Coordinates of N, CA and C in Angstrom, one line a residue:
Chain N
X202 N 12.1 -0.5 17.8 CA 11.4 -1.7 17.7 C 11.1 -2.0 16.2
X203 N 11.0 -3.0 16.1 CA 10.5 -3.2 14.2 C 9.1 -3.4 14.2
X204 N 9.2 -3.2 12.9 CA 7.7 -2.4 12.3 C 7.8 -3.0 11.2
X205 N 6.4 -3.9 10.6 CA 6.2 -3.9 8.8 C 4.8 -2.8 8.6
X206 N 5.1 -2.3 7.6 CA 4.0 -1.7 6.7 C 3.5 -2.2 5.5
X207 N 2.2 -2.1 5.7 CA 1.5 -2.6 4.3 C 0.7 -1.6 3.5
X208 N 1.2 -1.0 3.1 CA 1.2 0.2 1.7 C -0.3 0.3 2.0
X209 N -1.0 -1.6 1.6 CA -2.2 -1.0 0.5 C -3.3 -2.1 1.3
X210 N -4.3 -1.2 1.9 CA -5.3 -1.9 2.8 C -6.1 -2.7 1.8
X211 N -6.3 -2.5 0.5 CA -7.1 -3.5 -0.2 C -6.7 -3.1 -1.7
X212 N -7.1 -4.5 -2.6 CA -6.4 -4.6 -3.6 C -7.1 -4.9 -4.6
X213 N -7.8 -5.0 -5.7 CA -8.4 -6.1 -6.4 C -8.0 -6.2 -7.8
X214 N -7.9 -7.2 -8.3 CA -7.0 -7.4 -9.7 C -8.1 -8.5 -9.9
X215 N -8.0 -8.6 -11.7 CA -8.5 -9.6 -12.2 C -8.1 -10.9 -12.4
X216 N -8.7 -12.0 -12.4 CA -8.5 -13.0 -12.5 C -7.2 -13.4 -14.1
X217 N -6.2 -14.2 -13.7 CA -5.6 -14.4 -14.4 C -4.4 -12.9 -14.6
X218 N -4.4 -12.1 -13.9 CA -3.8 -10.5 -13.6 C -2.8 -11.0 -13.2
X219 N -1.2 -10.2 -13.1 CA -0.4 -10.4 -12.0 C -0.2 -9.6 -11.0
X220 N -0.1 -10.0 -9.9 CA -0.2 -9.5 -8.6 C 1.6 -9.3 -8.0
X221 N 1.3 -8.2 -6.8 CA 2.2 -7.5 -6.6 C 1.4 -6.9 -5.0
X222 N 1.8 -7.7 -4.0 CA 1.5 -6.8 -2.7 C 2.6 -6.3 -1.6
X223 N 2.5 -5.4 -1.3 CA 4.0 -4.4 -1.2 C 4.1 -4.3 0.9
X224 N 5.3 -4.8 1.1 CA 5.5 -5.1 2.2 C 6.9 -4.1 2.7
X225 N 7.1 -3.5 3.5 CA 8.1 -2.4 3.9 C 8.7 -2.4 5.3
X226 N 9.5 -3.1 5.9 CA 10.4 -3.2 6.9 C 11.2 -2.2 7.8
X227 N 10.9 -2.2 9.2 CA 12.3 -1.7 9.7 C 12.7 -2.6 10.5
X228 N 14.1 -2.7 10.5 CA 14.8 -3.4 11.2 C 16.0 -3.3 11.1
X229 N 17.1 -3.5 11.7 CA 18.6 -3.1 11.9 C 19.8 -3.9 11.1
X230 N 18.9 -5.3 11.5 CA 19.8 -6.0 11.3 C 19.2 -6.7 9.9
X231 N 19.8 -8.1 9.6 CA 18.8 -8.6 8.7 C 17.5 -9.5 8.7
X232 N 16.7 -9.0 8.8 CA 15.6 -9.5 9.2 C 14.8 -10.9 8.5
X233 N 14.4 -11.5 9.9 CA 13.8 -13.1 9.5 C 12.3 -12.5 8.9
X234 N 11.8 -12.4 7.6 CA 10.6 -12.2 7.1 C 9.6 -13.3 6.7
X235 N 8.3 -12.9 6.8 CA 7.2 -14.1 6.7 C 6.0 -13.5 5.6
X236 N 5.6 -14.2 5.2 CA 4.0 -13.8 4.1 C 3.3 -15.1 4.7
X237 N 2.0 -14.8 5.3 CA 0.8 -15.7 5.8 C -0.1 -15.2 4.7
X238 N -0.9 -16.1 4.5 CA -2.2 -15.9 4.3 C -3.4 -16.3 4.9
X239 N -4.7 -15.0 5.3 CA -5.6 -15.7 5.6 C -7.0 -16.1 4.8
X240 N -7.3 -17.0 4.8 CA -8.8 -17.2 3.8 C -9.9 -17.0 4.9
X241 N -11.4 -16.4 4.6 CA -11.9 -16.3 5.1 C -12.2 -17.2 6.5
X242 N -12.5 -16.9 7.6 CA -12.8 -17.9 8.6 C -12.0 -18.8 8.7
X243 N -10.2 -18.7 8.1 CA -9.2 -19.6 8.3 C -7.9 -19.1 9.4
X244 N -7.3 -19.9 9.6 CA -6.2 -19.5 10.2 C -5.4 -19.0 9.4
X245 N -4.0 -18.5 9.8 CA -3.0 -18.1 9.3 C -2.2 -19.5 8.4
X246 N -1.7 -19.1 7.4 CA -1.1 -20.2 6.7 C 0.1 -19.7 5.9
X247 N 1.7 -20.1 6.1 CA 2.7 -19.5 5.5 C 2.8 -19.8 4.5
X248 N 3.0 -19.1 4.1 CA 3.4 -18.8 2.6 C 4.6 -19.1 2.1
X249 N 5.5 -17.8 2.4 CA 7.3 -18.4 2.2 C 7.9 -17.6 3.2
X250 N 8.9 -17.9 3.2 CA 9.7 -17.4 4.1 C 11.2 -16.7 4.0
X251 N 12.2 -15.7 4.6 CA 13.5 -15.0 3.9 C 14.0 -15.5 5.1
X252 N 14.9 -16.0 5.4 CA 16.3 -15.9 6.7 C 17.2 -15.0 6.3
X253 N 18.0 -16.0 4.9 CA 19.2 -15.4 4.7 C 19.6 -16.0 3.0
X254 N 20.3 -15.5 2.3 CA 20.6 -16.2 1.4 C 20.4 -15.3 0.1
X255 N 19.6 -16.6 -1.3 CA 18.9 -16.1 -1.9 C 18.0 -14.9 -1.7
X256 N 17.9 -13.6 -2.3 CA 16.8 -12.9 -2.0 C 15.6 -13.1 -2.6
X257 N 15.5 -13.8 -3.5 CA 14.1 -14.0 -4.5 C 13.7 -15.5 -4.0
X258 N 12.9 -15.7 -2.8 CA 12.2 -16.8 -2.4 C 11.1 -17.4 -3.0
X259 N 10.6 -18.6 -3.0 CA 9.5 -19.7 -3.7 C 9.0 -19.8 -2.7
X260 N 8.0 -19.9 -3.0 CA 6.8 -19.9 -2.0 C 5.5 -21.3 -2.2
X261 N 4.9 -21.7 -1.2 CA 3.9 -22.1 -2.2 C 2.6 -21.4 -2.7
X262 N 1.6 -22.3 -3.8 CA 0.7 -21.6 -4.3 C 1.1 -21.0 -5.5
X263 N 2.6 -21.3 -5.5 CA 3.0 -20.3 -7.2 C 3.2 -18.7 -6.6
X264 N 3.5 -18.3 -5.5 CA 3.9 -17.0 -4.6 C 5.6 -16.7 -4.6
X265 N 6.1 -15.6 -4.5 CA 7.2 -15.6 -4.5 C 7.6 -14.1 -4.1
X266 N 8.6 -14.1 -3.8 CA 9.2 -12.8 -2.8 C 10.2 -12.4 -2.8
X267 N 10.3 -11.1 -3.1 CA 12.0 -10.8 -2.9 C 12.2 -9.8 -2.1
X268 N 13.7 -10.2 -1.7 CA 14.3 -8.8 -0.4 C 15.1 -7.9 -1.3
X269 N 14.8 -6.9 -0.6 CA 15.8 -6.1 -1.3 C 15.8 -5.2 0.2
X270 N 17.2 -5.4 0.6 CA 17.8 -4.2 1.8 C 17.8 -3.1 1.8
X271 N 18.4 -2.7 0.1 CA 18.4 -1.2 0.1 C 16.7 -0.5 0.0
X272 N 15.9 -1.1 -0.3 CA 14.6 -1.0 -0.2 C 13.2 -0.9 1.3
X273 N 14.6 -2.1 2.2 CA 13.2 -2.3 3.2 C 12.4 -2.8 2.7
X274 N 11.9 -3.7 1.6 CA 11.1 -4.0 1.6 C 11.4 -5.8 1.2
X275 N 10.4 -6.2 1.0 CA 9.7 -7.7 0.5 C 8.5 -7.9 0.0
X276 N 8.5 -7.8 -0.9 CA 7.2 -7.9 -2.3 C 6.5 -8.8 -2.2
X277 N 5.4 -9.4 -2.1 CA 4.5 -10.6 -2.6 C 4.3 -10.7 -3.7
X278 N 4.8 -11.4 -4.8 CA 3.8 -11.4 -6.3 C 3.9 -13.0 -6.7
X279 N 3.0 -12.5 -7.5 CA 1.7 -13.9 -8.5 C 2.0 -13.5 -9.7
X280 N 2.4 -14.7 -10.7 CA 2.5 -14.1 -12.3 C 0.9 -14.0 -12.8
X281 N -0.2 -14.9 -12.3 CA -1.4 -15.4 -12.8 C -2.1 -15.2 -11.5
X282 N -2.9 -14.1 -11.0 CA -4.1 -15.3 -9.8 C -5.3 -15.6 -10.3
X283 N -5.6 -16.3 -9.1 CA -7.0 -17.2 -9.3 C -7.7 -17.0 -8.6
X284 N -9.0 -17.5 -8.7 CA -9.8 -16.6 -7.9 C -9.6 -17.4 -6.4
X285 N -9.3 -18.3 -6.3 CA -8.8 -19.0 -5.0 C -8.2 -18.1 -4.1
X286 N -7.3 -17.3 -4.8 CA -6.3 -16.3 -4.0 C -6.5 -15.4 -3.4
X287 N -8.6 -15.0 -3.5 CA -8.8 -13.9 -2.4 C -8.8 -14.7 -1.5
X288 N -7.7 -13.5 -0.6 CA -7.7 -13.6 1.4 C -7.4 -12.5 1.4
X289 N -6.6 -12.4 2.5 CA -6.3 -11.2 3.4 C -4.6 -11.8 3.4
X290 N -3.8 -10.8 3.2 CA -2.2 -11.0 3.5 C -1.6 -10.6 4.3
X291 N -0.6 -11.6 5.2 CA 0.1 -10.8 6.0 C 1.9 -11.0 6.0
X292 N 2.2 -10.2 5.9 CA 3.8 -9.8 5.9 C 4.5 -9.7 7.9
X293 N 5.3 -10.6 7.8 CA 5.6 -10.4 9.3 C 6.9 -10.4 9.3
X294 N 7.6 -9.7 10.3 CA 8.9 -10.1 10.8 C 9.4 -10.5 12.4
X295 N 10.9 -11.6 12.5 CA 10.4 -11.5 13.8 C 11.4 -10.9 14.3
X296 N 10.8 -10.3 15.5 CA 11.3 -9.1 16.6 C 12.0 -9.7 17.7
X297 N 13.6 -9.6 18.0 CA 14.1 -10.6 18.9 C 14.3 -11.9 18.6
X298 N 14.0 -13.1 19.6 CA 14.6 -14.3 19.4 C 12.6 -14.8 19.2
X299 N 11.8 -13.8 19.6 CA 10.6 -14.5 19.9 C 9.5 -14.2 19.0
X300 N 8.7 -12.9 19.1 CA 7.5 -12.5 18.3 C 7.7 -12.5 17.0
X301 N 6.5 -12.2 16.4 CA 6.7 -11.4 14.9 C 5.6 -10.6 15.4
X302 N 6.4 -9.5 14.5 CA 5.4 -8.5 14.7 C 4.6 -8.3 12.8
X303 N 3.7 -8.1 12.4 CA 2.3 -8.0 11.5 C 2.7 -6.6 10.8
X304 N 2.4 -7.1 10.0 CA 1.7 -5.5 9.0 C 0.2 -5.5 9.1
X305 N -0.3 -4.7 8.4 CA -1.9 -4.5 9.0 C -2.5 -4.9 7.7
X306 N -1.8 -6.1 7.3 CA -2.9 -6.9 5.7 C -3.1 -6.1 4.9
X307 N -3.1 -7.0 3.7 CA -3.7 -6.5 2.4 C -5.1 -7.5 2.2
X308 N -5.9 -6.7 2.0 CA -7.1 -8.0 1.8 C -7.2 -8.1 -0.1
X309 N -7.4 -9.4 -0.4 CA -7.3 -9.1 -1.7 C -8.6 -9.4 -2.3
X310 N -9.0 -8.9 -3.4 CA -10.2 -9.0 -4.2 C -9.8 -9.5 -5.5
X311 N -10.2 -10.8 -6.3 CA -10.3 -11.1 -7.6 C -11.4 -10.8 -8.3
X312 N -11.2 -10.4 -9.1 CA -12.4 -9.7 -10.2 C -12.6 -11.3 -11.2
X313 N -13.4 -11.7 -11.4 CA -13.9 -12.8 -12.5 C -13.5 -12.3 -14.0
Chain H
X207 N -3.3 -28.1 6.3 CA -3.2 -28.2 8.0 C -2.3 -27.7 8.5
X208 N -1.7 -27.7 9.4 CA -0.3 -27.0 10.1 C 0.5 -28.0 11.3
X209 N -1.0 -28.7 11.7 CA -0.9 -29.6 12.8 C -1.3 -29.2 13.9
X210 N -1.3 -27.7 14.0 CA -1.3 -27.0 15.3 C -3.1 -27.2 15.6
X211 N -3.4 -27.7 16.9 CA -5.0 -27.7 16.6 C -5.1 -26.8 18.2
X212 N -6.1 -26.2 18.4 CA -6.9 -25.7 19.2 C -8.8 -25.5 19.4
X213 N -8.9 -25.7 20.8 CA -10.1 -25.8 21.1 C -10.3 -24.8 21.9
X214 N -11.8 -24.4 21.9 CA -12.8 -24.7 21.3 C -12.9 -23.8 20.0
X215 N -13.4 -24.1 18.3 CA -13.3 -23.3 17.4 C -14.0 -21.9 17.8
X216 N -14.8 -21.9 18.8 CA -16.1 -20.8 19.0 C -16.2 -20.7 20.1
X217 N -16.6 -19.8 21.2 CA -17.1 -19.1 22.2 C -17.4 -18.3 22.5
X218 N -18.5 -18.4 23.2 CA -19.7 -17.4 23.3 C -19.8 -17.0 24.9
X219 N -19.4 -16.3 25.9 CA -20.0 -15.7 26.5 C -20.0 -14.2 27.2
X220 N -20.5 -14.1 28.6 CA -20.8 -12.9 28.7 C -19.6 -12.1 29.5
X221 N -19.9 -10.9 30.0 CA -18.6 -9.8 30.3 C -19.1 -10.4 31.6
X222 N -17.6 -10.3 32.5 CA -17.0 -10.9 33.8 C -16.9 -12.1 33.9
X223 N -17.1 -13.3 32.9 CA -16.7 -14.3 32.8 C -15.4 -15.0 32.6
X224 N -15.0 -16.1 32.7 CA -13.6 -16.6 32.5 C -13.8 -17.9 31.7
X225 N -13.0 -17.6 31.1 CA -12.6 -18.8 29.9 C -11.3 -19.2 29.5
X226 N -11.1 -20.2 28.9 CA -9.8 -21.3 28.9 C -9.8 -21.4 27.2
X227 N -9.0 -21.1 26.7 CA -8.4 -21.6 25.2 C -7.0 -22.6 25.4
X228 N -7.4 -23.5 24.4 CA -6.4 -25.0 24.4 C -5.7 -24.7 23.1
X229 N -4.3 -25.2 23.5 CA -3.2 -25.3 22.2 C -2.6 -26.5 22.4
X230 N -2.4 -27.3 21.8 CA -2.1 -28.3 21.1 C -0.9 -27.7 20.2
X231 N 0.4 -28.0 19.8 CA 1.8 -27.2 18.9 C 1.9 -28.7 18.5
X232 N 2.4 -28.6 17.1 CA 2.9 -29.3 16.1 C 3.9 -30.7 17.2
X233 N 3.9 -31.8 16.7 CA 5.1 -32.7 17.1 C 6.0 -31.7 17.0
X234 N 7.1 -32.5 18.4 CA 8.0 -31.7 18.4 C 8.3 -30.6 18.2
X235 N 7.7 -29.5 18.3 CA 7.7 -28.4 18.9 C 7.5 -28.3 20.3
X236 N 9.0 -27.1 21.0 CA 8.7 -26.7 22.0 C 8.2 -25.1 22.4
X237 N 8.1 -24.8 21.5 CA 7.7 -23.1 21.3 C 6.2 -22.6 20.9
X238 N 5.5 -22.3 22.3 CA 4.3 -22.2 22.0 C 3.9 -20.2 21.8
X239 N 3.2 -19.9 21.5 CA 3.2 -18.6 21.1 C 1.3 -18.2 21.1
X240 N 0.9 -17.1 21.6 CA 0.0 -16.8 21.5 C -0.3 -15.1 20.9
X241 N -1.5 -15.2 20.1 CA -1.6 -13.8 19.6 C -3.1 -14.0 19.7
X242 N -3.5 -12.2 19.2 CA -4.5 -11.7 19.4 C -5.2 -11.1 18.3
X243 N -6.3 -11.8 17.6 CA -6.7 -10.4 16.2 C -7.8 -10.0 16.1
X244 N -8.1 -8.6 16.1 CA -9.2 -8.0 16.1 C -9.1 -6.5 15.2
X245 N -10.4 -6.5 14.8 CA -10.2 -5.6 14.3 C -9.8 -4.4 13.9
X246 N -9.5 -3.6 15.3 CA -8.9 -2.5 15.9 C -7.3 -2.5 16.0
X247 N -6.8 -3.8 16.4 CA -5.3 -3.9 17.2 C -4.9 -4.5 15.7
X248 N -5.7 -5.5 15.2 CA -4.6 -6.1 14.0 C -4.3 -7.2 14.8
X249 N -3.2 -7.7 14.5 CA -2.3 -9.1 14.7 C -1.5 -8.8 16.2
X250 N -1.3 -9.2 17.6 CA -1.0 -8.6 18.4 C -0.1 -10.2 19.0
X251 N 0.9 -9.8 19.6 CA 1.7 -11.1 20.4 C 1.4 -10.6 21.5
X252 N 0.7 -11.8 22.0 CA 0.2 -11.7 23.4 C 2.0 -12.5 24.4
X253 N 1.7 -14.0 24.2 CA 2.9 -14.2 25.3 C 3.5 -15.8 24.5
X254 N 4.8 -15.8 24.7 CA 5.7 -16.9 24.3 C 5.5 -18.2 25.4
X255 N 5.9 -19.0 25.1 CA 5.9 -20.4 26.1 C 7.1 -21.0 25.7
X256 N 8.3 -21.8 26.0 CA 8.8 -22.8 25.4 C 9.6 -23.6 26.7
X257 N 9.4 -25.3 25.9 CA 9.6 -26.1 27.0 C 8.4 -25.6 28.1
X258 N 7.8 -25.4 28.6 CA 7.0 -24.9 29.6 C 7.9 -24.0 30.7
X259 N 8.6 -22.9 30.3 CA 8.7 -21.4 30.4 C 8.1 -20.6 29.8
X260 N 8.0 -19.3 30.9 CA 7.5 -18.2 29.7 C 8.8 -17.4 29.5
X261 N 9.1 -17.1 28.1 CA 9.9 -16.3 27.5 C 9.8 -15.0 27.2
X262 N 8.7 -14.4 26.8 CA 8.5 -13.1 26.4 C 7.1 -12.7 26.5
X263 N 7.1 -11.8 26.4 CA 5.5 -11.1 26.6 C 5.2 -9.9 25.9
X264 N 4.1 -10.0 25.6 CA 3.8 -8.6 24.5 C 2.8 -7.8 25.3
X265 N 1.9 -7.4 24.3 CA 0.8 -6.8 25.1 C -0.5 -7.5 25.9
X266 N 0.2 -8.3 26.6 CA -1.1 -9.4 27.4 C -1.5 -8.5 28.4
X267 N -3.1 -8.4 28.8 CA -3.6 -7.7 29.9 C -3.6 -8.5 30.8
X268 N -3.7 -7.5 32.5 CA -3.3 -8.6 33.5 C -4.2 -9.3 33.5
X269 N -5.2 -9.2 33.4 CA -6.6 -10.3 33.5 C -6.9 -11.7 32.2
X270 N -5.5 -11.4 31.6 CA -4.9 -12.9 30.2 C -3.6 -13.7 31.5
X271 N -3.8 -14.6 31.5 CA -2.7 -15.8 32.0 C -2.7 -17.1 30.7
X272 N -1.2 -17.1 30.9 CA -1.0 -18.4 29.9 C -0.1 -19.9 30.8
X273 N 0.0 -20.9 30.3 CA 1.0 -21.8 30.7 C 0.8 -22.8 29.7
X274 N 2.4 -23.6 30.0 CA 2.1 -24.7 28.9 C 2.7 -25.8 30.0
X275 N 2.0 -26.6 29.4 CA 1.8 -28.4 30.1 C 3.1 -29.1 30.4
X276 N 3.6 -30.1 30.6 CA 4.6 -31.1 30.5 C 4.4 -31.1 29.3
X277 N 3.0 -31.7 28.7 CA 2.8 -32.6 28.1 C 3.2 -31.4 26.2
X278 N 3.8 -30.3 27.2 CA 3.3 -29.2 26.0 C 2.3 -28.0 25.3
X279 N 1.4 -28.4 25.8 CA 0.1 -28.1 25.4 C -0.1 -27.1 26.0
X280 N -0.6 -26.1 25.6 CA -0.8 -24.6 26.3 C -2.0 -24.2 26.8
X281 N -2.9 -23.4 27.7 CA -3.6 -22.7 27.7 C -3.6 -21.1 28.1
X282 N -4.3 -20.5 27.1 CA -4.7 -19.1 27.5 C -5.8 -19.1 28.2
X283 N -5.9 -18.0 29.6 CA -6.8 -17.9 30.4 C -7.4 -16.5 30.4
X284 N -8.3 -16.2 30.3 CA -9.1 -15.0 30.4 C -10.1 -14.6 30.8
X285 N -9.8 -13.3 31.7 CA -10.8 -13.5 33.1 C -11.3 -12.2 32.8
X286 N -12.3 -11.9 33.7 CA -13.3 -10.7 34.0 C -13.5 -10.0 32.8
X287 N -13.9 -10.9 31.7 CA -14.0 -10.9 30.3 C -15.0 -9.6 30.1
X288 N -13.9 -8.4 29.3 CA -15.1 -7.1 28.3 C -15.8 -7.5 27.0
X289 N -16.3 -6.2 26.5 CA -16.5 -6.7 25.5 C -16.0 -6.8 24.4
X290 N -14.5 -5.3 25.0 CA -12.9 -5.9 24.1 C -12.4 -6.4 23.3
X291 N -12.7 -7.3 24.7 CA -11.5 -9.0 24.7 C -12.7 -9.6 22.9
X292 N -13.3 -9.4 23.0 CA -13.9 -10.3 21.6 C -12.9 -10.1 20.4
X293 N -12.5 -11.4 20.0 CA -11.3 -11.0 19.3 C -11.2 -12.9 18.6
X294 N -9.9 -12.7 17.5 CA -9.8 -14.4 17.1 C -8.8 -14.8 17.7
X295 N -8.4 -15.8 18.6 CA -7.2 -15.9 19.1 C -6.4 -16.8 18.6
X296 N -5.1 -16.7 18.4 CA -4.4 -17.7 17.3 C -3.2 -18.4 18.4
X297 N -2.8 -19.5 18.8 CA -1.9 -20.2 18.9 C -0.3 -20.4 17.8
X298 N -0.2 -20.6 18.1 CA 1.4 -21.4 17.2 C 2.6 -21.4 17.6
X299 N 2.7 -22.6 17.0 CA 4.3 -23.7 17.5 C 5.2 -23.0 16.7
X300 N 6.7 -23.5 16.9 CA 7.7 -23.2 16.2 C 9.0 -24.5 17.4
X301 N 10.0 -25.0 16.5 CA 10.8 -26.0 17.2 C 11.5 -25.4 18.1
X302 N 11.8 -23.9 17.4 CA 12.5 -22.8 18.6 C 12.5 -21.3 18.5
X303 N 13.5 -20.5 19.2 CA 13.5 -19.2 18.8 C 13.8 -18.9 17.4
X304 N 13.1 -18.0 17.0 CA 13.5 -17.0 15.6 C 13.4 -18.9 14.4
X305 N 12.3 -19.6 14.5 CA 12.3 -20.4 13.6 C 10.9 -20.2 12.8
X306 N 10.4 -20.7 12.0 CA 9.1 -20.5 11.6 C 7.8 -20.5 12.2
X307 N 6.7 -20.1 12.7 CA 5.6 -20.1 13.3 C 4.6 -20.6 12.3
X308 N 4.4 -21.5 13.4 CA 2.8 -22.2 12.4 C 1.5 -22.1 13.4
X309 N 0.4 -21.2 12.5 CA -0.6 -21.5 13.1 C -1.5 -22.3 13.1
X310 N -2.5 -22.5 14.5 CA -3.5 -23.2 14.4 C -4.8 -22.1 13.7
X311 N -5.8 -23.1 13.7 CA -7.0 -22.3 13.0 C -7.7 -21.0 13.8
X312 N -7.4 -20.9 14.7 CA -7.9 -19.9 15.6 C -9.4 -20.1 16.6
X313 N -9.5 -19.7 18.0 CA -10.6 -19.5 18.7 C -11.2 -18.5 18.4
X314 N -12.5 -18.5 18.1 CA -13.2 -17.2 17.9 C -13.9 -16.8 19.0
X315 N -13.6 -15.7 19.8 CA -14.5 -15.4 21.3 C -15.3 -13.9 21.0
X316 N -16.4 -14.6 21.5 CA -17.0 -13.6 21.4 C -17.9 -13.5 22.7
X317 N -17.7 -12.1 23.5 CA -18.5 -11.2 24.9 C -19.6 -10.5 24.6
X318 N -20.4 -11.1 25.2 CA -21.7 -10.0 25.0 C -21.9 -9.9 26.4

């Protein structure tokens, strides 16, 4: 079954820092991948998305992502964040024609 | 916004009780999707809907029932409620299999 991992339960960088949250895959084939974000007391809200193609995705928010196969993974990074950008992150892929299955978030912390 | 809306944002009651969560999916969307997050499990896929079938199922306990409407619109049902089950529960559409999922803002339930 597939599986994402998220390296790093919490994170905190300073304002105006670049960011970098680390997302790690199994899957067989090529996998459909997702980055949500949650803000406190909010729903889930996508971010960007990988099918196929380009591996270095645009996102919104100024977010951006790359695959890399030989890696298993898909990066989240920020050249600049703000302090808007603490949430909680989620990295998903989906499993079959139906679910996604979650990594277990990165929450993030901006330093002022 | 996402589009995706669900009711009620909050609930409150006690263990053995039953309760109803409402999904509302994006126009045109026929892919309704239900998950589970709590602090323990993480992000969990409870059960798929599309067109008003069910497609898939994850880890839904027997005492969770889902269906979606003609009209589309979904509910999750949840009976002989623990104190468990207290969790945020998230909805979301997608036009079909393996396409993007959008969530709504989430039900917050909470068993005492």
């Amino acid at each position: 079954a597939q599986s994402v991992t998220q390296p790093d339960i919490h994170i905190t960088v300073s304002e105006g820092a670049s960011l970098e949250l680390r997302c790690n895959y199994s899957y067989g084939a090529t996998p459909y991948l997702f980055w949500y974000v949650q803000s406190p007391g909010q729903g889930l809200q996508l971010l960007l998305k990988y099918f196929s193609g380009d591996t270095l995705v645009q996102g919104i928010k100024g977010f951006e992502a790359e695959f890399k196969r030989s890696q298993s993974s898909f990066n989240l990074r920020k050249p600049s964040v703000h302090w808007s950008d603490a949430a909680e992150y989620f990295c998903a892929v989906v499993q079959g024609a139906q679910k996604l299955v979650f990594g277990q978030g990165t929450r993030l912390t901006i330093n002022p | 916004d996402s589009g995706v809306t669900q009711t009620p944002k909050h609930l409150i009651t006690a263990t053995g009780q039953r309760v109803t969560l409402r999904c509302s999916p994006r126009s045109g969307d026929l892919s309704v999707y239900w998950y589970q997050q709590s602090l323990d499990q993480g992000l969990q896929f409870l059960i798929q809907y599309y067109n008003g079938e069910e497609r898939a199922k994850g880890n839904i306990l027997e005492r969770f029932s889902a269906q979606q409407f003609p009209d589309l619109h979904s509910e999750l049902n949840l009976s002989s409620l623990e104190l468990g089950d207290s969790a945020l529960y998230f909805c979301a559409s997608s036009v079909g299999a393996r396409e993007t999922q959008y969530f709504g803002p989430g039900t917050r339930l909470l068993v005492l």
